[in-house]
XYZ file of N, CA and C in Angstrom:
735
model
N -20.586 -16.924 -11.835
C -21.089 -16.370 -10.565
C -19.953 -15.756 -9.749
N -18.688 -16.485 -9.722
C -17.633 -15.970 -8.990
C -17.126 -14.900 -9.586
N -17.490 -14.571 -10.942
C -16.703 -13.276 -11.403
C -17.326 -12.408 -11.267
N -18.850 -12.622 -11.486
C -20.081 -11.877 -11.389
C -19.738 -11.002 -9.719
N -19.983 -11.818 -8.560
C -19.089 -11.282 -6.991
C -18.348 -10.735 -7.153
N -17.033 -10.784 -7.754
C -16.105 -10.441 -7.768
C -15.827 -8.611 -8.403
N -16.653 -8.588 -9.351
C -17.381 -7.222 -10.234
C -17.659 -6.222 -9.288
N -18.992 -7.286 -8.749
C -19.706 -6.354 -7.416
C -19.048 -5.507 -6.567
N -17.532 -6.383 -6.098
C -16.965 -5.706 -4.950
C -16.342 -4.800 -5.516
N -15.864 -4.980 -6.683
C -14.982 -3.578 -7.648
C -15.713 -2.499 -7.540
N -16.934 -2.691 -8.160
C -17.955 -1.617 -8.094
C -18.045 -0.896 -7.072
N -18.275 -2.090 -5.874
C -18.367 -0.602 -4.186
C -17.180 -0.080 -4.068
N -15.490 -0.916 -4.636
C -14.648 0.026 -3.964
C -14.664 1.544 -4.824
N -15.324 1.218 -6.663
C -15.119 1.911 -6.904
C -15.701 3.323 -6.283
N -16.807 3.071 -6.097
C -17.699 3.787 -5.891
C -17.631 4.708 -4.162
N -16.962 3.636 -3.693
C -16.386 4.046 -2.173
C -15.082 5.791 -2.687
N -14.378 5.263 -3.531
C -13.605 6.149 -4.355
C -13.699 7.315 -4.299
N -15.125 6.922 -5.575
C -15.862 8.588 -5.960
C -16.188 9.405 -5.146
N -16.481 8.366 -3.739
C -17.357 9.598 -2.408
C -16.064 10.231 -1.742
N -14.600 9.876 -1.653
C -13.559 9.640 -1.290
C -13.066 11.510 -1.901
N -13.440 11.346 -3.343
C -12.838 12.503 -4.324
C -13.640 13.835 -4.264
N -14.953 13.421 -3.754
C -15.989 14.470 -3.579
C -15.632 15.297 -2.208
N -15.250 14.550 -1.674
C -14.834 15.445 0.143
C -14.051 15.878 0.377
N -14.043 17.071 0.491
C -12.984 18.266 0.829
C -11.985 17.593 1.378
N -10.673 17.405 1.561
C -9.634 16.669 2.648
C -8.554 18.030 2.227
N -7.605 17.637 3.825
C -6.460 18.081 3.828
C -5.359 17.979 3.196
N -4.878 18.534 2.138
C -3.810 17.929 1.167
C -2.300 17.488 2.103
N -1.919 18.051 3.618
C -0.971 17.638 4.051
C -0.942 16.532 4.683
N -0.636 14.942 4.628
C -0.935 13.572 4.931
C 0.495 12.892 4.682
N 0.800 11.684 4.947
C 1.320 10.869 5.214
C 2.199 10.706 3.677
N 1.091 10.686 2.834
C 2.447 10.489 1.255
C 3.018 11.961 1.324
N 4.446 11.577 0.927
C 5.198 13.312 1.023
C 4.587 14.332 -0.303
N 3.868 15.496 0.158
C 3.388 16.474 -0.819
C 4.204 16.865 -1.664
N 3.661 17.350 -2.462
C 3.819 17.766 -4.000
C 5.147 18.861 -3.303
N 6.017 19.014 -4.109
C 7.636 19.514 -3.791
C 8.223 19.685 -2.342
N 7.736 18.698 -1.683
C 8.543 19.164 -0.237
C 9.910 18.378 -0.365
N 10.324 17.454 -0.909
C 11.357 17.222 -1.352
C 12.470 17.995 -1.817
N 13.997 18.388 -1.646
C 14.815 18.667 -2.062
C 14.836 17.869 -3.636
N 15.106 18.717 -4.554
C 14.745 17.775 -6.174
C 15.688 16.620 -6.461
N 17.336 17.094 -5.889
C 17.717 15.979 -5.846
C 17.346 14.285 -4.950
N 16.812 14.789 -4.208
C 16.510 13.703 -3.266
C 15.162 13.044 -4.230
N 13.782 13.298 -5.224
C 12.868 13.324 -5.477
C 13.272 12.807 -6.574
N 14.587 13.009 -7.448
C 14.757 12.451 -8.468
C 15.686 11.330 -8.072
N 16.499 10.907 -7.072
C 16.730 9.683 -6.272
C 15.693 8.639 -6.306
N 14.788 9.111 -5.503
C 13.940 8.264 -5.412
C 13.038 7.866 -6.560
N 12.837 8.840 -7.581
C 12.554 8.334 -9.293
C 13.021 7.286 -9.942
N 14.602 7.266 -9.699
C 15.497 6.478 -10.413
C 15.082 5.170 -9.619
N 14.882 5.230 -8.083
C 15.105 4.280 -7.912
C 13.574 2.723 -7.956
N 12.678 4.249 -8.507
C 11.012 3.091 -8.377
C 11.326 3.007 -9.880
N 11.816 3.520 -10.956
C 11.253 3.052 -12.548
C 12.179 1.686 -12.627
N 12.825 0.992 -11.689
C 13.070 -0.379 -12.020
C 12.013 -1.114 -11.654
N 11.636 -1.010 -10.402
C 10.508 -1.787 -9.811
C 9.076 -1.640 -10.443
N 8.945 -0.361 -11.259
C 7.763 -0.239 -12.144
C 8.014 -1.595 -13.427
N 9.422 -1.528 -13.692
C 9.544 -2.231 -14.932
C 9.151 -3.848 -14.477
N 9.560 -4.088 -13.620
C 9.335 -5.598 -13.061
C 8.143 -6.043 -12.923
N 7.529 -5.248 -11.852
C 6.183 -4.649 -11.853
C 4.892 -5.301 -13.254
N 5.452 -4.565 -14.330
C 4.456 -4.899 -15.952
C 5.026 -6.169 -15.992
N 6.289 -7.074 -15.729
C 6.969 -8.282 -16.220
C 5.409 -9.164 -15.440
N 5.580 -9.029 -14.151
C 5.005 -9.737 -13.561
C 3.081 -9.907 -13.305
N 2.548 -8.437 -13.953
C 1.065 -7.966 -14.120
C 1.083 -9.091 -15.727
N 1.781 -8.868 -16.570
C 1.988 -9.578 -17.802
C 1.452 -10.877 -17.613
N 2.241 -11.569 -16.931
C 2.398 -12.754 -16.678
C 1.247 -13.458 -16.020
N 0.789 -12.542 -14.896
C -0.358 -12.615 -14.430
C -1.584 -13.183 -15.460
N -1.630 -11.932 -16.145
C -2.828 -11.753 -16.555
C -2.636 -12.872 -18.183
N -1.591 -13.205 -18.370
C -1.226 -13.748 -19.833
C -2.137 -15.326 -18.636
N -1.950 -15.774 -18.034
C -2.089 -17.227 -16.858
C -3.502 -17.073 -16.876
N -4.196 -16.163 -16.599
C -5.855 -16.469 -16.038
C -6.160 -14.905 -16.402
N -6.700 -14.638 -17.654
C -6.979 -13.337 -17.992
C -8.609 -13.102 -16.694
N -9.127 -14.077 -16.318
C -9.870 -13.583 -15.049
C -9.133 -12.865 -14.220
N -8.381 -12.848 -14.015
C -7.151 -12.262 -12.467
C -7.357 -10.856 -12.716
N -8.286 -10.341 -14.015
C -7.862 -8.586 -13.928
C -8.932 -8.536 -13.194
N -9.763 -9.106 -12.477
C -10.956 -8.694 -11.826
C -10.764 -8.435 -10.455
N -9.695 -9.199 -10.232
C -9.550 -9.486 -9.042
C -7.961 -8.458 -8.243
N -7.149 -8.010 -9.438
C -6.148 -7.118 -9.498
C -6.690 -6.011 -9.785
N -8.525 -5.449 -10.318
C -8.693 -4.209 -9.996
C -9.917 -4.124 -8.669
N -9.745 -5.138 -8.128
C -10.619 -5.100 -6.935
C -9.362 -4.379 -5.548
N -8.298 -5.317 -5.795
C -7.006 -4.977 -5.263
C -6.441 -3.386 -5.283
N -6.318 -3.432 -6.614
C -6.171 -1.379 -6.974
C -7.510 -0.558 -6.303
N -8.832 -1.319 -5.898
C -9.612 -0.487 -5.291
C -9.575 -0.510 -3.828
N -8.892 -1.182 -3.546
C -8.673 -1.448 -1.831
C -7.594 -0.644 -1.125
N -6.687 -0.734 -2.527
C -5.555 0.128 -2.037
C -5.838 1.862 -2.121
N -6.704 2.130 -3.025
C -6.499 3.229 -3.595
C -8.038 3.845 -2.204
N -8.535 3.440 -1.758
C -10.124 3.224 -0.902
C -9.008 3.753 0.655
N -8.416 2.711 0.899
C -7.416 2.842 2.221
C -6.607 3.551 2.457
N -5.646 3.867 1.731
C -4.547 4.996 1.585
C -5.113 6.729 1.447
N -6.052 6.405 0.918
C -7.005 7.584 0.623
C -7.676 8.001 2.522
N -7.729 7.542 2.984
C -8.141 7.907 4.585
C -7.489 8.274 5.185
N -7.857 10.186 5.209
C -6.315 10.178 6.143
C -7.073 10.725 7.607
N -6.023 10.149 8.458
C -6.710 10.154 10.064
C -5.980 11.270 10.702
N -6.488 12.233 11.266
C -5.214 13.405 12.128
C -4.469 12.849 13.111
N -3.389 12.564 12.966
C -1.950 12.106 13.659
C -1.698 13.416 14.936
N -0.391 13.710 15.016
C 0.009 14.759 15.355
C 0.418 16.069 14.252
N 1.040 16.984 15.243
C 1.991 18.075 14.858
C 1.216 18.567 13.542
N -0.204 18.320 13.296
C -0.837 18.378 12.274
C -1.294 18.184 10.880
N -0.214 16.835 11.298
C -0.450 15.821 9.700
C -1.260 15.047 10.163
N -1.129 13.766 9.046
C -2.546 13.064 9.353
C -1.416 11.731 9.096
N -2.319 10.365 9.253
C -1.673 8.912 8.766
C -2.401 8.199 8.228
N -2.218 7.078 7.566
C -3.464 6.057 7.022
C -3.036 5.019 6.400
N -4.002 3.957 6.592
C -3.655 2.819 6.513
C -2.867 2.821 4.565
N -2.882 1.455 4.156
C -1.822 1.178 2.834
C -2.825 0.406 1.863
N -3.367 -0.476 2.657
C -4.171 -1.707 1.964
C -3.398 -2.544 0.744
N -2.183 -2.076 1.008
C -1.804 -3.755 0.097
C -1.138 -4.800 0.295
N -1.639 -5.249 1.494
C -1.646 -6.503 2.224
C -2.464 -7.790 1.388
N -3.399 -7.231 1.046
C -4.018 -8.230 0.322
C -3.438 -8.303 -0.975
N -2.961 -7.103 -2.058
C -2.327 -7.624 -3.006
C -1.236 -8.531 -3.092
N -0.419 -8.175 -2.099
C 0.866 -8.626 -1.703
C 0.612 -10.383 -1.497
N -0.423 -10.794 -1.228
C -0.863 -12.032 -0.558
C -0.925 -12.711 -1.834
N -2.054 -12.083 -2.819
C -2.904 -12.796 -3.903
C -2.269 -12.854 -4.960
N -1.069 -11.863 -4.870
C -0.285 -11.939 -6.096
C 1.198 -11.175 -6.343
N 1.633 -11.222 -4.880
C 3.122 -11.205 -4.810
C 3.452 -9.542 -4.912
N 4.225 -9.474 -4.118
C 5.046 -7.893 -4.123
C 5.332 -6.711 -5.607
N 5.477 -8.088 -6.851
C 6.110 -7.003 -7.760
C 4.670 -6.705 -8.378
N 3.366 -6.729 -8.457
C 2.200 -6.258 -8.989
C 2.219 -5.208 -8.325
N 2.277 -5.510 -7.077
C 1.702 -3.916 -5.895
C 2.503 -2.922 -6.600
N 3.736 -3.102 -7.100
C 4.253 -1.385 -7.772
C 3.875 -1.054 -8.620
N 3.122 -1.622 -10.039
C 1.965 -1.242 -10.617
C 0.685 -0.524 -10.057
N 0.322 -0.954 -9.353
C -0.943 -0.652 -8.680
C -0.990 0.253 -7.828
N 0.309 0.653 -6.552
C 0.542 1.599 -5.938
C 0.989 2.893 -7.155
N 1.763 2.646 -7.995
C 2.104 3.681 -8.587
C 0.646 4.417 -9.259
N -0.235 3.587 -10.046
C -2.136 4.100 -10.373
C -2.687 4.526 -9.382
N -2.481 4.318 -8.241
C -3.218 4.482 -7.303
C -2.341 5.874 -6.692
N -1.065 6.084 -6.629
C -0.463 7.042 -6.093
C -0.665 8.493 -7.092
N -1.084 8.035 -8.122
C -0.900 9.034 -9.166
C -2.375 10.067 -9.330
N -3.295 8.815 -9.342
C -4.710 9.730 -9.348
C -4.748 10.428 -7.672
N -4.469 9.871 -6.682
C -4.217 10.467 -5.830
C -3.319 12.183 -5.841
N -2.738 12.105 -6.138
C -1.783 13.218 -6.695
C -2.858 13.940 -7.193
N -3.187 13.412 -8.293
C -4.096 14.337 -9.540
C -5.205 14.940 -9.154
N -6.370 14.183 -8.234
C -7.117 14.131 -8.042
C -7.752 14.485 -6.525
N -7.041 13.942 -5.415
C -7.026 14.368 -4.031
C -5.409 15.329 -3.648
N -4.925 16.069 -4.225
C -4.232 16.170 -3.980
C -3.364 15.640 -2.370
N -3.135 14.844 -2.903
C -2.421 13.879 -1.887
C -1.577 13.020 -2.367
N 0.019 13.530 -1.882
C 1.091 13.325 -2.610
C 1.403 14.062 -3.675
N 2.238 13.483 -4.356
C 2.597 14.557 -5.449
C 3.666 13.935 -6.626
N 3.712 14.726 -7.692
C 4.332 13.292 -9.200
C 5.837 14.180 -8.478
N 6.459 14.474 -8.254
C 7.599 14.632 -7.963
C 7.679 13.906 -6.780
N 7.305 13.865 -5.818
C 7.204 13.010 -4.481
C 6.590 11.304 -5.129
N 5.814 11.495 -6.243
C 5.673 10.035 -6.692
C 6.844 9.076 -6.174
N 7.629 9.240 -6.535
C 9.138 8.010 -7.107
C 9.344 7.636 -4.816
N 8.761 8.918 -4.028
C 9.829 8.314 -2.877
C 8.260 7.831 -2.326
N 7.258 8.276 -2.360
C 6.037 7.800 -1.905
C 5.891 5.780 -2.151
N 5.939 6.077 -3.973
C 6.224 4.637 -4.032
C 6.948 3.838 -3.595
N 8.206 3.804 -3.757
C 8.981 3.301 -2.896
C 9.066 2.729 -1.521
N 8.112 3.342 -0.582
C 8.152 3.546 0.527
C 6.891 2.362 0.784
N 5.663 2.829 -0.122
C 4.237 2.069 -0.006
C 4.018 0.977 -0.948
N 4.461 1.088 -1.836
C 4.182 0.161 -3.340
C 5.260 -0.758 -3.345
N 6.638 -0.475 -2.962
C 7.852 -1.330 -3.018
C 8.329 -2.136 -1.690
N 8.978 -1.265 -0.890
C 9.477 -1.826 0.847
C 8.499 -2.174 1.564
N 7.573 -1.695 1.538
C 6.400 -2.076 2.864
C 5.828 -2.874 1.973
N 5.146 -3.446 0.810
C 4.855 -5.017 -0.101
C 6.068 -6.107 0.468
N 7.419 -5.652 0.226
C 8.430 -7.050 -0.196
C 8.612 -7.221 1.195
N 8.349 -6.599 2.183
C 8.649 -7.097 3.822
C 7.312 -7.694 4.179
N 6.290 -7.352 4.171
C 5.022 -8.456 4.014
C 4.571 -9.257 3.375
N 5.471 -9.378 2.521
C 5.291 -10.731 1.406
C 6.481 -11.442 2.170
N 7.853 -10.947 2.998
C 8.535 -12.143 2.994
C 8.041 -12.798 4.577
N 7.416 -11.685 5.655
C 6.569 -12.213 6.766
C 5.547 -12.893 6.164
N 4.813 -12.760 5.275
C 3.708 -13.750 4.753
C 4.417 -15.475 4.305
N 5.404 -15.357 3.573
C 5.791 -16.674 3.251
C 6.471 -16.841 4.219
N 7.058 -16.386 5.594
C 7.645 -16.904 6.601
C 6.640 -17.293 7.802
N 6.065 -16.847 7.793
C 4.151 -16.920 8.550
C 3.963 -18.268 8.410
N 3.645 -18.909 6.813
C 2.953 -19.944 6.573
C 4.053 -20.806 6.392
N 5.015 -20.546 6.141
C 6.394 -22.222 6.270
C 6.326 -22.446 8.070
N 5.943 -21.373 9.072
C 6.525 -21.482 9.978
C 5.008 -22.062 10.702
N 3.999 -22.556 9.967
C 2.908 -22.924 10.123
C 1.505 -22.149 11.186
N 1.937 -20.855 11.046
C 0.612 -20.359 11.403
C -0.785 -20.660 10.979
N -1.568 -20.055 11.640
C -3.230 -19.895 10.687
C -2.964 -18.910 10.475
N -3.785 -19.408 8.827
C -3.807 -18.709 7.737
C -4.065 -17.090 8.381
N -5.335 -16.781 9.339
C -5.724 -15.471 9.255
C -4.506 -14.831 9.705
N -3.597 -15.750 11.177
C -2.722 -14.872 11.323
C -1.587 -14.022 10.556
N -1.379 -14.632 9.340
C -0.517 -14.856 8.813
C -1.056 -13.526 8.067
N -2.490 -13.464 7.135
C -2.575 -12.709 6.743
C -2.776 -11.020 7.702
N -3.015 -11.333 8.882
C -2.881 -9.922 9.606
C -1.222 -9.725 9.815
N -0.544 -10.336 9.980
C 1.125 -9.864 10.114
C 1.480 -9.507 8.813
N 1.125 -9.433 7.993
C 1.436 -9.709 6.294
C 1.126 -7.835 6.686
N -0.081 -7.499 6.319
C -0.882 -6.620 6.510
C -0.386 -5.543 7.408
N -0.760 -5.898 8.791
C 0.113 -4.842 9.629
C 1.612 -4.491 9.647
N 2.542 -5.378 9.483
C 4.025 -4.876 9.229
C 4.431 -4.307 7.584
N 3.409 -5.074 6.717
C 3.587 -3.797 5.577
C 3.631 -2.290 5.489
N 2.262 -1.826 6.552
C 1.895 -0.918 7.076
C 2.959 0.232 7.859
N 3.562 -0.926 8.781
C 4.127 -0.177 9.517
C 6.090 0.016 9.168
N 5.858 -1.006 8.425
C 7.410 -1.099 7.588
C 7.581 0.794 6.265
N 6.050 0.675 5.935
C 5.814 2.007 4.780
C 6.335 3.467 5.680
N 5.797 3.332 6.595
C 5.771 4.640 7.526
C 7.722 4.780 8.213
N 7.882 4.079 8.534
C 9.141 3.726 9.175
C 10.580 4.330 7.652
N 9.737 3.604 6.079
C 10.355 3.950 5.226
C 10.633 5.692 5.014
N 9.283 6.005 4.899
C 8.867 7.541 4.564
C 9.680 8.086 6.060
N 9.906 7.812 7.113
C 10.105 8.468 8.108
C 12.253 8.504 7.545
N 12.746 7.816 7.197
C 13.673 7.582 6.569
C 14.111 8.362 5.411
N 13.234 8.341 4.889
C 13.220 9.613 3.348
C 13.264 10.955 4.152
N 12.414 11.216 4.837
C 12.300 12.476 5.610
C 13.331 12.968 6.110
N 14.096 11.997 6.913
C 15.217 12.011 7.954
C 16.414 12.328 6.960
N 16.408 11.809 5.975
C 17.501 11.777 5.854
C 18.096 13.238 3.985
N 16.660 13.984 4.114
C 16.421 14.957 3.226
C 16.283 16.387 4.063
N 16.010 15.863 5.416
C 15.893 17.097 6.197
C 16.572 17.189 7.527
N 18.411 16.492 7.559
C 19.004 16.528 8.955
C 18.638 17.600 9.351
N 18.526 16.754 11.379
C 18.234 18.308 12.150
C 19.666 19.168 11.851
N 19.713 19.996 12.408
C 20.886 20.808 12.332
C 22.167 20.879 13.636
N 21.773 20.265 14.653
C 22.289 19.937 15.693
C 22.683 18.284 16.189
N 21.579 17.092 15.589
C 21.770 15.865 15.608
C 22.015 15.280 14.513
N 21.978 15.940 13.225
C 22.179 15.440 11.977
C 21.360 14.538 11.721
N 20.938 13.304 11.066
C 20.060 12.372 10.226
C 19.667 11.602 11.190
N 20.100 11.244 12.270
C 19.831 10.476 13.191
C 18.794 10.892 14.471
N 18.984 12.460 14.846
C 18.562 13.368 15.208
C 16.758 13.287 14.547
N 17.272 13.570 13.296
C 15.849 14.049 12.410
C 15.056 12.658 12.420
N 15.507 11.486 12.108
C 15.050 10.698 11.927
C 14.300 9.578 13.408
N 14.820 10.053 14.373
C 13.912 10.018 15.687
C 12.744 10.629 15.815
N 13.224 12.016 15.305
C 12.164 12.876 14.816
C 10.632 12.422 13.880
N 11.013 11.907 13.302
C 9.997 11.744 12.086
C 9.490 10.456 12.901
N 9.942 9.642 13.275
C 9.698 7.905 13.449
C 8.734 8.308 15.037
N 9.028 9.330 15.905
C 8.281 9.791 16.858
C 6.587 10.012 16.833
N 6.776 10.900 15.524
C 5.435 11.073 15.065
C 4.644 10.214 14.321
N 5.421 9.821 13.178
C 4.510 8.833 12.674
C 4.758 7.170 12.652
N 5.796 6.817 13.042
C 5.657 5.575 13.362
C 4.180 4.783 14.601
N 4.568 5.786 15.792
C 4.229 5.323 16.641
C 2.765 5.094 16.546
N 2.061 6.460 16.365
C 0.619 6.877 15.853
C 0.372 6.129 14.837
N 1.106 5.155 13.830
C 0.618 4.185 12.897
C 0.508 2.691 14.114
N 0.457 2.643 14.763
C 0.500 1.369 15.393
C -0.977 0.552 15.315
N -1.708 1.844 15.855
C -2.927 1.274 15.664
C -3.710 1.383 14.385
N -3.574 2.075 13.498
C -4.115 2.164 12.275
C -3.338 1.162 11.208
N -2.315 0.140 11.912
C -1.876 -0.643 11.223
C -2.595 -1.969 11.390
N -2.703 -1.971 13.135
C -3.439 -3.128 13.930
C -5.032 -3.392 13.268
N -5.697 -2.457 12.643
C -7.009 -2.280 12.331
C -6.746 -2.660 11.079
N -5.528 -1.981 10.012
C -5.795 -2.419 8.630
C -5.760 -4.029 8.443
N -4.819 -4.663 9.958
C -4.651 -6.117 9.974
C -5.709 -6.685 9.854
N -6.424 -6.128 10.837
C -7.675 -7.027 11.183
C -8.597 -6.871 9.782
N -8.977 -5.475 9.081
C -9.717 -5.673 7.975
C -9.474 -6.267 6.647
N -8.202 -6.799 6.438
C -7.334 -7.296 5.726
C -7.712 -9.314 5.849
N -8.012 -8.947 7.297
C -8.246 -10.825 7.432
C -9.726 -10.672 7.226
N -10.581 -9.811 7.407
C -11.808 -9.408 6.932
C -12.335 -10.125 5.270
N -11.281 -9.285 5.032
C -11.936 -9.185 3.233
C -10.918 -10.636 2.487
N -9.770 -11.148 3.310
C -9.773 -12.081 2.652
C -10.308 -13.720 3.546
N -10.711 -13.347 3.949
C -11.911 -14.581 4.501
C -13.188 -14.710 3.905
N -13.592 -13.194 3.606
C -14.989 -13.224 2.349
C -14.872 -13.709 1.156
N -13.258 -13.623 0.464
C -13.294 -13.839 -0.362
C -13.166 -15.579 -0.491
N -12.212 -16.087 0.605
C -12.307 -17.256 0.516
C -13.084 -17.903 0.731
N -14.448 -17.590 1.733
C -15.689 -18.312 1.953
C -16.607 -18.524 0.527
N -16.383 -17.389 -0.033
C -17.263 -17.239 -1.665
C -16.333 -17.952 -3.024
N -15.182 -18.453 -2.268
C -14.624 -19.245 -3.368
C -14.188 -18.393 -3.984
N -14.041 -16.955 -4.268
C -13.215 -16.360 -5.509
C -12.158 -16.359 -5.138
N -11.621 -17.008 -4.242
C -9.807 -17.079 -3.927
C -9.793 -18.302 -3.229
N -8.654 -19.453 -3.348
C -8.865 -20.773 -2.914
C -7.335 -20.413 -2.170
N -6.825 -21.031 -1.371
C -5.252 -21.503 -0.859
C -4.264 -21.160 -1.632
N -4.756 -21.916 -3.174
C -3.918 -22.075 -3.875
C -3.457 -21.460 -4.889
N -4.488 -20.135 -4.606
C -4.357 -19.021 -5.404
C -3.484 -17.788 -5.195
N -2.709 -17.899 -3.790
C -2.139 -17.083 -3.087
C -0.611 -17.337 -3.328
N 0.203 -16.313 -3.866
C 1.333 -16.375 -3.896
C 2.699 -17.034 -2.973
């Protein structure tokens, strides 16, 4: 019965997806587009996600070698992320922002899965919504799949040693992932495109102006839906305490 639930919800995210791929959207958003990158900077950031990809399979492995049920529940995860990130909201200066959704992976099964899953999820994105891009892959990930996971996984295990409730714990998990991703990408930006008068520091006020700030609340909301969906899951038993990383 619990896997049977568990199916179900795959199904709507999938299906949330498909309606996702059907609607015209703006290809300029929050993951950095397809070549706006300087190539050296794009192949930087390549080098620096195919370690964390490799760790990444060590730890999906391991996963799934422990409770081959867990893929149900790691592609419910890839549909949450791939459902959320996919929303893009008009920001300023005429980009857009949007939430991350892997707050909950990060919770249920630790930081190094999410770079598996962000990278599937970053890729059909690319392919498919054009949003983002496989050359911008390596700094996108990085930014969403790598730094903004391992800083809400270490507020999540500092949350609960430091004895919060649970929900809080999982909305700080959630929202500073969020807002840790944007802060990253605003960093990549800054520091690929000094202004010409303030240099990297200059630019990078720049970038953190626009989209940091304007993520505040679309981080505050992913918090709250984040304690949403893992309270459903724990009321229905497909996730216990002790299932959480």
């Amino acid at each position: 019965m619990n896997e049977e639930q568990l199916k179900r919800l795959s199904l709507s995210g999938l299906a949330a997806a498909v309606l996702l791929m059907l609607v015209p959207q703006d290809a300029f958003a929050m993951h950095i587009m397809e070549g706006f990158l300087p190539p050296v900077w794009a192949l930087a950031w390549w080098l620096l996600f195919l370690p964390c990809l490799g760790y990444g399979l060590v730890c999906l492995r391991r996963i799934v070698a422990q409770d081959s049920h867990q893929k149900v529940l790691l592609a419910l995860c890839g549909a949450f992320i791939f459902v959320l990130s996919a929303l893009k909201m008009p920001s300023v200066t005429g980009s857009c922002s949007h939430p991350t959704g892997v707050g909950l992976a990060v919770i249920l099964f630790g930081p190094g899965v999410v770079a598996i899953l962000g990278a599937i999820v970053l890729l059909f994105q690319a392919l498919l919504l054009a949003h983002g891009g496989l050359t911008t892959l390596g700094a996108n990930g990085i930014s969403m799949a790598v730094i903004g996971p391992v800083v809400g996984f270490a507020v999540w295990k500092l949350a609960c040693r430091a004895g919060f409730r649970r929900d809080i714990a999982v909305f700080l998990c959630a929202m500073l992932a969020d807002l840790v991703t944007y802060f990253v990408t605003s960093v990549q930006l800054g520091i690929a495109f000094p202004d010409p008068q303030s240099g990297v520091v200059g630019s990078l006020s720049k970038f953190m102006g626009i989209f940091c700030l304007t993520q505040i609340p679309i981080a505050v909301a992913e918090g709250l839906l984040t304690v949403m969906i893992y309270d459903q899951l724990t009321k229905r038993q497909l996730i216990t305490t002790g299932d959480v990383r």
